[in-house]
Amino acid sequence: MKRFLDPKLADLVRYAPGEQPHGGPVVKLNTNENPFPPSPSVLRALSGGESEKLHLYPDPEAAGLTRAIAERFGVSERQVVTGNGSDELLAFCFHGLCPEGAVFADVTYGFYPVFCRMFGVPFREVPLRGDFSLNVDDYRNHRETVFIANPNAPTGIALTLSEVRALLEQDRDRLTVVDEAYVDFGADSATALLDDYDNLLVVQTFSKSRQLAGIRLAFALGSEPLARDLATLKFAFNPYSVNRLALAAGEAALRDEAYFERTRREIVKNREALQEGLRALGAKTLPSEANFVFMRPPMDAAALYRALRNRGILVRHFPGGRTGDWLRVSVGTDEQIVALIGAVRDILRETADAAG
Ligand code: PMP
C-alpha cells in the first residue's frame, strides 16, 4: 500500500537510467557518455581554489559560466539559463511551459512521458515513420508544446535546420523545445534560429560532447522573456542547483575549444568504424549524427544484449514496442569498439552453431 504517496502520483513511473556497474572491468557503451576524460583544463579548474570555498553557496546567477556560454553562442547573457543537467531544465519545461500539454515522437527520449506523468501534463506521442525518421508535417495541427530531441535518441537520426525552421513556422505562438544533447556530433544546432524565432528554446548539455556527465550541468537558450520565465521556474525550485565545482568545470570546458574539437572528431571517426563493423556482421544500422548507433542485429536483440553483458560489455536494450528488436550502442574508444565487434562476432557464431 502506498500509505503516504499523494494518490495523484499513484501511477508515477521511474525513468529507468542505463545501468552503472559497481565492480569489475566493463566496456561501458550503454549511457552515451563520452569515452574520453574531461579536458586537462577542467581538471585544473577542479583542483584549484573552488573546493576550499565549498562552505559557501554557489553563485545562483552563474555569472562567469553564463558569460562564457553567451560569448560562445553569440547571444545575450539574459538569454541563458543554466541547470543541473538537461534533465532538470527539461523538467522545468514540462512543469511550467506546457499550458496546452506536450507532444513528442513515439520513439524518443524516455524521460519525456515520465516528466508528463510527474507533473500531470497531458501528452500525445506522434509516430515516427517506418524508418524512424520524423515528419515535421505531422506536428502541424498540434497546439501542445513540441519536444524534439535533435539528433533523436535512441535512433541518432537528425532533423535539418530547415525542418526545425518549418516546425517553428507552423505556429509562431506554439513553443518548440529542441533538446540538443547530442548535437555536437553531427547535427545543425537550432541556436542559429534564435534571432528569428521567439517560440524556440534550445537545451544543450555538458554531459556528452564536453565529457561532464558526472558533474550535472546544462543550459537553455531562448528569447529574453522566455529565458526569464524559465529562470523563474528554476529559482522557484532551487536557485543553487548548479554547484560551485560544476560552474568552474563548465567554464573551463567551454573555453577549451581545441580539446572539444579533437574529441568530437575522434568520436565521429569511431562512429563510422562502429557502423561499418556492425554492418559487416549483418546488423542493420540507422544513419546516426549522435555518439551512439541504433542497430538491429541478425539475432534476437534481448539475447545479444544478455550475452554481451555476460562478457562485460554493456549496451542498451529498450524492450517491447518498436525498439525491442534493436540495441543502442554508444560510440567508445577504438579498443572498446574492437572488443564489442569481436564479442558480437563470437556470439553470432555461437548462436548459429547452437541452432545448427
Ligand atoms: N536529452 C536526451 C535526448 C538524452 O539522451 C539525455 C541523456 N540521457 C538527456 C537529455 C539528459 O542529459 P543530462 O541530464 O545529462 O544533460
Short mmCIF file of C-alpha atoms in Angstrom, two decimals, residues 37-199:
data_model
loop_
_atom_site.label_atom_id
_atom_site.label_comp_id
_atom_site.label_asym_id
_atom_site.label_seq_id
_atom_site.Cartn_x
_atom_site.Cartn_y
_atom_site.Cartn_z
CA PRO A 37 38.10 12.09 -19.72
CA PRO A 38 37.39 15.80 -19.19
CA SER A 39 39.83 18.32 -20.65
CA PRO A 40 43.02 18.88 -18.60
CA SER A 41 41.92 22.48 -18.05
CA VAL A 42 38.73 21.18 -16.39
CA LEU A 43 40.81 19.01 -14.05
CA ARG A 44 42.97 22.03 -13.21
CA ALA A 45 39.88 24.14 -12.54
CA LEU A 46 38.52 21.46 -10.21
CA SER A 47 41.75 21.17 -8.24
CA GLY A 48 42.03 24.96 -7.90
CA GLY A 49 40.58 27.10 -5.12
CA GLU A 50 36.91 26.23 -5.63
CA SER A 51 36.89 23.20 -3.36
CA GLU A 52 38.12 25.34 -0.48
CA LYS A 53 35.03 27.50 -0.91
CA LEU A 54 32.53 24.68 -0.64
CA HIS A 55 31.28 26.09 2.68
CA LEU A 56 29.82 28.94 0.62
CA TYR A 57 26.80 28.67 -1.68
CA PRO A 58 27.46 28.85 -5.42
CA ASP A 59 26.55 31.95 -7.45
CA PRO A 60 22.82 31.46 -8.21
CA GLU A 61 23.20 33.66 -11.32
CA ALA A 62 26.13 31.52 -12.55
CA ALA A 63 27.63 34.79 -13.86
CA GLY A 64 31.01 33.53 -15.13
CA LEU A 65 29.62 30.46 -16.84
CA THR A 66 26.67 32.39 -18.26
CA ARG A 67 29.08 34.93 -19.79
CA ALA A 68 31.15 32.14 -21.33
CA ILE A 69 28.04 30.48 -22.81
CA ALA A 70 26.70 33.78 -24.16
CA GLU A 71 30.04 34.53 -25.83
CA ARG A 72 30.34 31.04 -27.31
CA PHE A 73 26.84 31.12 -28.83
CA GLY A 74 26.65 34.82 -29.72
CA VAL A 75 23.60 35.53 -27.54
CA SER A 76 22.95 37.95 -24.68
CA GLU A 77 23.52 36.74 -21.13
CA ARG A 78 19.82 37.31 -20.49
CA GLN A 79 19.03 34.54 -22.98
CA VAL A 80 20.93 31.89 -20.98
CA VAL A 81 19.64 29.68 -18.13
CA THR A 82 21.91 27.07 -16.55
CA GLY A 83 20.72 23.92 -14.84
CA ASN A 84 21.65 20.65 -13.15
CA GLY A 85 21.83 18.62 -16.35
CA SER A 86 19.35 18.95 -19.18
CA ASP A 87 17.06 16.61 -17.28
CA GLU A 88 16.48 19.40 -14.76
CA LEU A 89 15.89 22.07 -17.40
CA LEU A 90 13.55 19.75 -19.31
CA ALA A 91 11.66 19.10 -16.07
CA PHE A 92 11.07 22.86 -15.73
CA CYS A 93 9.87 22.98 -19.35
CA PHE A 94 7.34 20.18 -18.83
CA HIS A 95 6.25 21.61 -15.48
CA GLY A 96 5.85 25.22 -16.48
CA LEU A 97 5.92 25.68 -20.26
CA CYS A 98 3.20 23.24 -21.38
CA PRO A 99 -0.12 25.05 -20.78
CA GLU A 100 -1.74 23.05 -23.63
CA GLY A 101 0.10 19.79 -22.91
CA ALA A 102 3.10 18.28 -24.67
CA VAL A 103 3.68 16.47 -27.95
CA PHE A 104 6.68 14.38 -28.96
CA ALA A 105 7.64 11.36 -31.06
CA ASP A 106 6.60 7.83 -30.09
CA VAL A 107 10.26 6.78 -30.16
CA THR A 108 12.33 9.42 -28.38
CA TYR A 109 13.96 10.22 -25.04
CA GLY A 110 12.13 8.08 -22.49
CA PHE A 111 12.14 10.78 -19.85
CA TYR A 112 9.56 12.93 -21.69
CA PRO A 113 6.50 10.81 -20.76
CA VAL A 114 7.87 10.34 -17.25
CA PHE A 115 8.02 14.11 -16.74
CA CYS A 116 4.46 14.41 -18.07
CA ARG A 117 3.18 11.88 -15.53
CA MET A 118 5.16 13.55 -12.74
CA PHE A 119 3.66 16.98 -13.47
CA GLY A 120 0.21 15.88 -14.66
CA VAL A 121 0.80 17.22 -18.18
CA PRO A 122 -1.39 15.61 -20.88
CA PHE A 123 0.74 14.38 -23.78
CA ARG A 124 0.49 12.91 -27.25
CA GLU A 125 3.03 10.72 -28.98
CA VAL A 126 3.33 11.16 -32.75
CA PRO A 127 4.60 8.04 -34.54
CA LEU A 128 7.87 8.34 -36.43
CA ARG A 129 7.85 6.94 -39.97
CA GLY A 130 8.62 3.26 -40.52
CA ASP A 131 12.31 4.10 -40.98
CA PHE A 132 12.30 6.04 -37.66
CA SER A 133 12.58 9.43 -39.40
CA LEU A 134 10.40 12.30 -38.20
CA ASN A 135 7.93 14.05 -40.49
CA VAL A 136 7.55 17.65 -39.28
CA ASP A 137 4.21 17.92 -41.11
CA ASP A 138 2.74 15.53 -38.53
CA TYR A 139 3.02 18.33 -35.95
CA ARG A 140 1.14 20.93 -37.98
CA ASN A 141 -2.19 20.59 -36.18
CA HIS A 142 -0.85 20.27 -32.65
CA ARG A 143 -1.16 23.16 -30.22
CA GLU A 144 0.82 21.47 -27.45
CA THR A 145 4.43 22.40 -26.65
CA VAL A 146 6.63 20.37 -29.02
CA PHE A 147 9.65 18.47 -27.70
CA ILE A 148 12.18 17.36 -30.29
CA ALA A 149 15.40 15.55 -29.41
CA ASN A 150 17.76 16.51 -32.24
CA PRO A 151 19.51 14.24 -33.03
CA ASN A 152 16.84 11.92 -31.72
CA ALA A 153 17.55 9.27 -29.11
CA PRO A 154 17.77 6.31 -29.34
CA THR A 155 17.76 6.49 -33.16
CA GLY A 156 20.55 9.05 -33.78
CA ILE A 157 18.60 10.49 -36.73
CA ALA A 158 18.69 14.30 -37.00
CA LEU A 159 16.35 16.90 -38.46
CA THR A 160 17.87 19.52 -40.75
CA LEU A 161 17.80 23.17 -39.79
CA SER A 162 15.13 23.85 -42.41
CA GLU A 163 12.93 21.12 -40.91
CA VAL A 164 13.29 22.74 -37.47
CA ARG A 165 12.50 26.09 -39.04
CA ALA A 166 9.39 24.58 -40.66
CA LEU A 167 8.23 23.35 -37.24
CA LEU A 168 8.69 26.82 -35.75
CA GLU A 169 6.83 28.42 -38.69
CA GLN A 170 3.80 26.13 -38.30
CA ASP A 171 2.58 28.16 -35.34
CA ARG A 172 4.58 31.07 -34.01
CA ASP A 173 2.52 31.03 -30.80
CA ARG A 174 3.48 27.45 -30.04
CA LEU A 175 6.70 26.74 -28.16
CA THR A 176 9.16 24.16 -29.51
CA VAL A 177 11.86 22.83 -27.18
CA VAL A 178 14.81 21.37 -29.10
CA ASP A 179 16.80 19.02 -26.89
CA GLU A 180 20.29 19.10 -28.41
CA ALA A 181 22.07 16.71 -26.04
CA TYR A 182 23.91 15.11 -29.00
CA VAL A 183 24.00 17.99 -31.48
CA ASP A 184 27.78 18.44 -31.49
CA PHE A 185 28.35 15.04 -33.09
CA GLY A 186 26.88 16.00 -36.44
CA ALA A 187 23.55 17.85 -36.49
CA ASP A 188 23.00 21.56 -37.11
CA SER A 189 22.11 23.46 -33.97
CA ALA A 190 18.85 25.39 -33.77
CA THR A 191 20.79 28.09 -31.90
CA ALA A 192 21.24 29.55 -35.42
CA LEU A 193 17.48 30.30 -35.39
CA LEU A 194 17.29 32.07 -32.04
CA ASP A 195 17.41 35.57 -33.55
CA ASP A 196 14.45 34.78 -35.80
CA TYR A 197 12.13 32.81 -33.50
CA ASP A 198 10.93 33.64 -30.00
CA ASN A 199 8.94 30.37 -29.88
#
